[in-house]
PDB file of C-alpha atoms in Angstrom:
ATOM      1  CA  MET A   1      96.840 112.322 116.252  1.00 44.00           C
ATOM      2  CA  THR A   2     100.230 111.359 114.865  1.00 43.00           C
ATOM      3  CA  LYS A   3     103.244 113.593 114.620  1.00 43.00           C
ATOM      4  CA  LEU A   4     103.985 115.054 111.188  1.00 41.00           C
ATOM      5  CA  MET A   5     107.547 115.241 109.885  1.00 40.00           C
ATOM      6  CA  ASN A   6     108.102 117.736 107.053  1.00 43.00           C
ATOM      7  CA  ASN A   7     104.356 117.601 106.279  1.00 50.00           C
ATOM      8  CA  THR A   8     104.830 114.291 104.456  1.00 64.00           C
ATOM      9  CA  LYS A   9     106.106 111.658 106.852  1.00 85.00           C
ATOM     10  CA  GLN A  10     104.060 110.555 109.816  1.00 90.00           C
ATOM     11  CA  GLU A  11     105.839 108.651 112.560  1.00 92.00           C
ATOM     12  CA  TRP A  12     104.421 105.464 114.008  1.00 93.00           C
ATOM     13  CA  LYS A  13     103.081 105.958 117.530  1.00 94.00           C
ATOM     14  CA  TYR A  14     104.467 102.969 119.455  1.00 94.00           C
ATOM     15  CA  HIS A  15     102.091 100.883 121.582  1.00 90.00           C
ATOM     16  CA  SER A  16     104.826  99.429 123.760  1.00 87.00           C
ATOM     17  CA  ASN A  17     108.322 100.698 124.541  1.00 86.00           C
ATOM     18  CA  LYS A  18     109.843 102.821 121.815  1.00 86.00           C
ATOM     19  CA  PRO A  19     112.995 101.086 120.474  1.00 85.00           C
ATOM     20  CA  THR A  20     116.288 102.794 121.259  1.00 85.00           C
ATOM     21  CA  LYS A  21     118.093 101.528 118.151  1.00 87.00           C
ATOM     22  CA  GLY A  22     117.259 101.350 114.463  1.00 85.00           C
ATOM     23  CA  ARG A  23     115.048 103.447 112.255  1.00 86.00           C
ATOM     24  CA  LYS A  24     111.805 104.890 113.472  1.00 89.00           C
ATOM     25  CA  LEU A  25     108.747 103.271 111.970  1.00 93.00           C
ATOM     26  CA  LEU A  26     106.834 105.492 109.575  1.00 93.00           C
ATOM     27  CA  LEU A  27     103.210 105.354 108.598  1.00 94.00           C
ATOM     28  CA  LEU A  28     102.070 105.447 104.976  1.00 93.00           C
ATOM     29  CA  GLN A  29     103.231 108.284 102.789  1.00 90.00           C
ATOM     30  CA  ARG A  30     101.217 109.645  99.904  1.00 85.00           C
ATOM     31  CA  ASP A  31     103.451 108.085  97.237  1.00 86.00           C
ATOM     32  CA  GLU A  32     103.125 104.641  98.865  1.00 89.00           C
ATOM     33  CA  ILE A  33      99.338 104.450  98.911  1.00 87.00           C
ATOM     34  CA  VAL A  34      98.876 102.825  95.505  1.00 85.00           C
ATOM     35  CA  ILE A  35     101.568 100.242  96.257  1.00 89.00           C
ATOM     36  CA  ALA A  36     100.327  99.596  99.813  1.00 91.00           C
ATOM     37  CA  LEU A  37      96.648  99.318  98.918  1.00 89.00           C
ATOM     38  CA  PRO A  38      96.635  95.624  97.864  1.00 90.00           C
ATOM     39  CA  LEU A  39      98.866  94.684 100.815  1.00 92.00           C
ATOM     40  CA  ILE A  40      96.635  96.401 103.402  1.00 92.00           C
ATOM     41  CA  PHE A  41      93.442  95.007 101.842  1.00 89.00           C
ATOM     42  CA  ARG A  42      95.009  91.533 101.931  1.00 90.00           C
ATOM     43  CA  LEU A  43      95.899  91.837 105.647  1.00 90.00           C
ATOM     44  CA  ILE A  44      92.842  93.454 107.225  1.00 89.00           C
ATOM     45  CA  PRO A  45      90.036  90.927 106.670  1.00 88.00           C
ATOM     46  CA  ARG A  46      89.010  89.192 109.892  1.00 86.00           C
ATOM     47  CA  GLU A  47      90.244  85.749 108.792  1.00 87.00           C
ATOM     48  CA  GLN A  48      93.714  87.174 108.033  1.00 87.00           C
ATOM     49  CA  ILE A  49      93.857  88.971 111.374  1.00 88.00           C
ATOM     50  CA  LEU A  50      93.071  85.716 113.171  1.00 88.00           C
ATOM     51  CA  LYS A  51      95.998  84.052 111.332  1.00 90.00           C
ATOM     52  CA  ARG A  52      98.458  86.743 112.506  1.00 90.00           C
ATOM     53  CA  LEU A  53      97.264  87.785 115.951  1.00 90.00           C
ATOM     54  CA  ASP A  54     100.702  89.161 116.895  1.00 92.00           C
ATOM     55  CA  TRP A  55     100.493  91.623 113.984  1.00 94.00           C
ATOM     56  CA  PHE A  56      97.406  93.336 115.391  1.00 92.00           C
ATOM     57  CA  GLU A  57      96.229  95.068 118.509  1.00 91.00           C
ATOM     58  CA  SER A  58      93.477  93.338 120.471  1.00 84.00           C
ATOM     59  CA  GLY A  59      90.078  94.081 119.018  1.00 78.00           C
ATOM     60  CA  ALA A  60      91.567  94.746 115.577  1.00 70.00           C
ATOM     61  CA  GLU A  61      89.160  92.305 113.982  1.00 73.00           C
ATOM     62  CA  SER A  62      86.188  94.556 114.686  1.00 79.00           C
ATOM     63  CA  GLU A  63      84.004  95.160 111.676  1.00 82.00           C
ATOM     64  CA  THR A  64      83.905  98.924 112.280  1.00 86.00           C
ATOM     65  CA  LYS A  65      87.721  99.223 112.076  1.00 86.00           C
ATOM     66  CA  PHE A  66      87.743  97.179 108.880  1.00 86.00           C
ATOM     67  CA  LEU A  67      85.034  99.357 107.328  1.00 89.00           C
ATOM     68  CA  LYS A  68      86.686 102.627 108.410  1.00 90.00           C
ATOM     69  CA  ILE A  69      90.088 101.642 106.975  1.00 90.00           C
ATOM     70  CA  SER A  70      88.486 100.334 103.762  1.00 88.00           C
ATOM     71  CA  GLU A  71      86.540 103.574 103.374  1.00 89.00           C
ATOM     72  CA  LEU A  72      89.626 105.736 103.977  1.00 90.00           C
ATOM     73  CA  LEU A  73      91.783 103.660 101.607  1.00 87.00           C
ATOM     74  CA  SER A  74      89.154 104.054  98.878  1.00 84.00           C
ATOM     75  CA  LEU A  75      88.819 107.764  99.533  1.00 84.00           C
ATOM     76  CA  VAL A  76      92.558 108.406  99.479  1.00 83.00           C
ATOM     77  CA  THR A  77      93.074 106.442  96.244  1.00 79.00           C
ATOM     78  CA  ARG A  78      90.107 108.024  94.443  1.00 78.00           C
ATOM     79  CA  LYS A  79      90.720 111.597  95.518  1.00 71.00           C
ATOM     80  CA  ARG A  80      92.957 113.457  93.080  1.00 62.00           C
ATOM     81  CA  SER A  81      93.288 116.722  94.983  1.00 60.00           C
ATOM     82  CA  ALA A  82      96.699 118.018  95.939  1.00 61.00           C
ATOM     83  CA  ASP A  83      95.839 118.133  99.638  1.00 71.00           C
ATOM     84  CA  LEU A  84      95.121 114.683 101.000  1.00 79.00           C
ATOM     85  CA  ARG A  85      96.929 115.369 104.256  1.00 83.00           C
ATOM     86  CA  ARG A  86      93.828 115.194 106.458  1.00 87.00           C
ATOM     87  CA  GLU A  87      92.519 111.953 104.928  1.00 87.00           C
ATOM     88  CA  LEU A  88      95.976 110.390 105.002  1.00 90.00           C
ATOM     89  CA  GLU A  89      96.354 111.391 108.657  1.00 92.00           C
ATOM     90  CA  GLN A  90      93.027 109.727 109.469  1.00 92.00           C
ATOM     91  CA  LEU A  91      93.993 106.588 107.571  1.00 93.00           C
ATOM     92  CA  ASN A  92      97.364 106.420 109.313  1.00 94.00           C
ATOM     93  CA  PHE A  93      95.733 106.980 112.699  1.00 94.00           C
ATOM     94  CA  CYS A  94      93.392 104.026 112.059  1.00 93.00           C
ATOM     95  CA  LEU A  95      96.251 101.824 110.832  1.00 95.00           C
ATOM     96  CA  ASN A  96      98.257 102.774 113.939  1.00 95.00           C
ATOM     97  CA  GLU A  97      95.325 101.720 116.133  1.00 93.00           C
ATOM     98  CA  MET A  98      94.827  98.437 114.298  1.00 92.00           C
ATOM     99  CA  PHE A  99      98.387  97.105 113.864  1.00 94.00           C
ATOM    100  CA  SER A 100     100.792  96.204 116.649  1.00 94.00           C
ATOM    101  CA  ASP A 101     104.344  97.582 116.606  1.00 94.00           C
ATOM    102  CA  TYR A 102     105.591  94.211 115.355  1.00 95.00           C
ATOM    103  CA  GLY A 103     102.811  93.963 112.767  1.00 94.00           C
ATOM    104  CA  TRP A 104     103.506  97.394 111.336  1.00 96.00           C
ATOM    105  CA  ARG A 105     107.221  96.565 111.147  1.00 95.00           C
ATOM    106  CA  MET A 106     106.268  93.486 109.090  1.00 95.00           C
ATOM    107  CA  VAL A 107     103.975  95.584 106.866  1.00 96.00           C
ATOM    108  CA  ARG A 108     106.823  98.059 106.241  1.00 96.00           C
ATOM    109  CA  LYS A 109     109.150  95.139 105.389  1.00 95.00           C
ATOM    110  CA  GLU A 110     106.679  93.725 102.877  1.00 95.00           C
ATOM    111  CA  LEU A 111     106.093  97.190 101.440  1.00 95.00           C
ATOM    112  CA  ALA A 112     109.853  97.681 100.998  1.00 94.00           C
ATOM    113  CA  GLN A 113     110.057  94.343  99.165  1.00 93.00           C
ATOM    114  CA  ILE A 114     107.174  95.303  96.862  1.00 92.00           C
ATOM    115  CA  LYS A 115     108.831  98.650  96.069  1.00 91.00           C
ATOM    116  CA  LYS A 116     112.141  96.903  95.416  1.00 89.00           C
ATOM    117  CA  ARG A 117     110.513  94.386  93.052  1.00 86.00           C
ATOM    118  CA  LYS A 118     108.823  97.198  91.123  1.00 86.00           C
ATOM    119  CA  LYS A 119     112.187  98.901  90.544  1.00 85.00           C
ATOM    120  CA  LYS A 120     113.995  95.859  89.171  1.00 79.00           C
ATOM    121  CA  SER A 121     113.684  93.887  85.962  1.00 82.00           C
ATOM    122  CA  HIS A 122     115.221  90.537  85.250  1.00 82.00           C
ATOM    123  CA  ILE A 123     116.822  89.781  81.913  1.00 86.00           C
ATOM    124  CA  GLU A 124     118.149  86.361  81.009  1.00 91.00           C
ATOM    125  CA  LEU A 125     121.602  86.385  79.422  1.00 91.00           C
ATOM    126  CA  SER A 126     123.786  83.547  78.197  1.00 94.00           C
ATOM    127  CA  ASN A 127     126.832  82.630  80.286  1.00 94.00           C
ATOM    128  CA  ASP A 128     129.084  83.668  77.418  1.00 95.00           C
ATOM    129  CA  LEU A 129     127.604  87.158  77.410  1.00 94.00           C
ATOM    130  CA  ILE A 130     127.887  87.373  81.205  1.00 93.00           C
ATOM    131  CA  HIS A 131     131.607  86.480  81.016  1.00 95.00           C
ATOM    132  CA  ARG A 132     132.155  89.068  78.272  1.00 94.00           C
ATOM    133  CA  LEU A 133     130.343  91.715  80.330  1.00 94.00           C
ATOM    134  CA  LYS A 134     132.390  90.866  83.430  1.00 94.00           C
ATOM    135  CA  ALA A 135     135.623  91.155  81.428  1.00 95.00           C
ATOM    136  CA  PHE A 136     134.437  94.518  80.067  1.00 93.00           C
ATOM    137  CA  MET A 137     133.572  95.663  83.617  1.00 92.00           C
ATOM    138  CA  SER A 138     137.046  94.693  84.770  1.00 92.00           C
ATOM    139  CA  ILE A 139     138.746  96.618  81.928  1.00 94.00           C
ATOM    140  CA  LYS A 140     136.614  99.736  82.456  1.00 89.00           C
ATOM    141  CA  GLN A 141     136.673  99.360  86.268  1.00 90.00           C
ATOM    142  CA  LEU A 142     132.895  99.261  86.567  1.00 87.00           C
ATOM    143  CA  ASP A 143     131.187  97.840  89.644  1.00 87.00           C
ATOM    144  CA  SER A 144     127.862  96.589  88.314  1.00 87.00           C
ATOM    145  CA  PHE A 145     126.072  95.272  85.256  1.00 88.00           C
ATOM    146  CA  ASP A 146     123.931  98.420  85.355  1.00 86.00           C
ATOM    147  CA  GLN A 147     127.033 100.599  85.002  1.00 89.00           C
ATOM    148  CA  ALA A 148     128.419  98.415  82.199  1.00 90.00           C
ATOM    149  CA  LEU A 149     125.171  98.488  80.226  1.00 90.00           C
ATOM    150  CA  ASP A 150     124.762 102.227  80.806  1.00 88.00           C
ATOM    151  CA  PHE A 151     128.328 102.791  79.582  1.00 89.00           C
ATOM    152  CA  LEU A 152     127.769 100.683  76.458  1.00 92.00           C
ATOM    153  CA  LEU A 153     124.436 102.311  75.656  1.00 91.00           C
ATOM    154  CA  SER A 154     125.935 105.779  76.096  1.00 88.00           C
ATOM    155  CA  GLU A 155     128.747 104.833  73.711  1.00 88.00           C
ATOM    156  CA  CYS A 156     126.183 103.559  71.208  1.00 88.00           C
ATOM    157  CA  GLU A 157     124.170 106.792  71.448  1.00 85.00           C
ATOM    158  CA  GLN A 158     127.331 108.840  70.955  1.00 84.00           C
ATOM    159  CA  LEU A 159     128.197 106.816  67.843  1.00 84.00           C
ATOM    160  CA  LYS A 160     124.715 107.525  66.439  1.00 82.00           C
ATOM    161  CA  ILE A 161     125.125 111.260  67.123  1.00 81.00           C
ATOM    162  CA  ASP A 162     128.564 111.284  65.497  1.00 81.00           C
ATOM    163  CA  ALA A 163     127.249 109.357  62.481  1.00 82.00           C
ATOM    164  CA  SER A 164     124.351 111.769  61.999  1.00 81.00           C
ATOM    165  CA  LYS A 165     126.690 114.772  62.200  1.00 80.00           C
ATOM    166  CA  GLU A 166     128.954 113.142  59.642  1.00 79.00           C
ATOM    167  CA  GLY A 167     125.970 112.635  57.333  1.00 75.00           C
ATOM    168  CA  GLU A 168     125.061 116.333  57.614  1.00 74.00           C
ATOM    169  CA  THR A 169     128.522 117.551  56.557  1.00 69.00           C
ATOM    170  CA  THR A 170     128.738 115.396  53.422  1.00 62.00           C
TER     171      THR A 170
END
């Protein structure tokens, strides 16, 4: 099967020459399953495989591979036990057989984008407020809006704490 790294990360087993530069490709990790599920289900139907032949190994469109991966994905997402290592290994082995090196690299890229989008929120601010925040960042020598907002919120929380202490002493 595939090589385990620290019992959590499984390395991709390359079909062609292993690259000499860059990061090694990794298979799915337990904490990525829920995020990867819709992506994998979107990519593995036969019609999708035929659209992206370079993403898959020859014979990837076989119905048995589709059914096996679907079954394993369902099993891994439904199972709540602490030890899913065996099922995850089987799933990763099947994914490794189905996707080409290039295809899996593209899957990992899309997965990284999905994770990134889940971490970020977008707030609309007026230009005036942006300019005021940038001026504040410059004065306080802060590098990002996140730091500026965190600083301001911390100050606000401290003011609330100080005010409540003042109310207790009077």
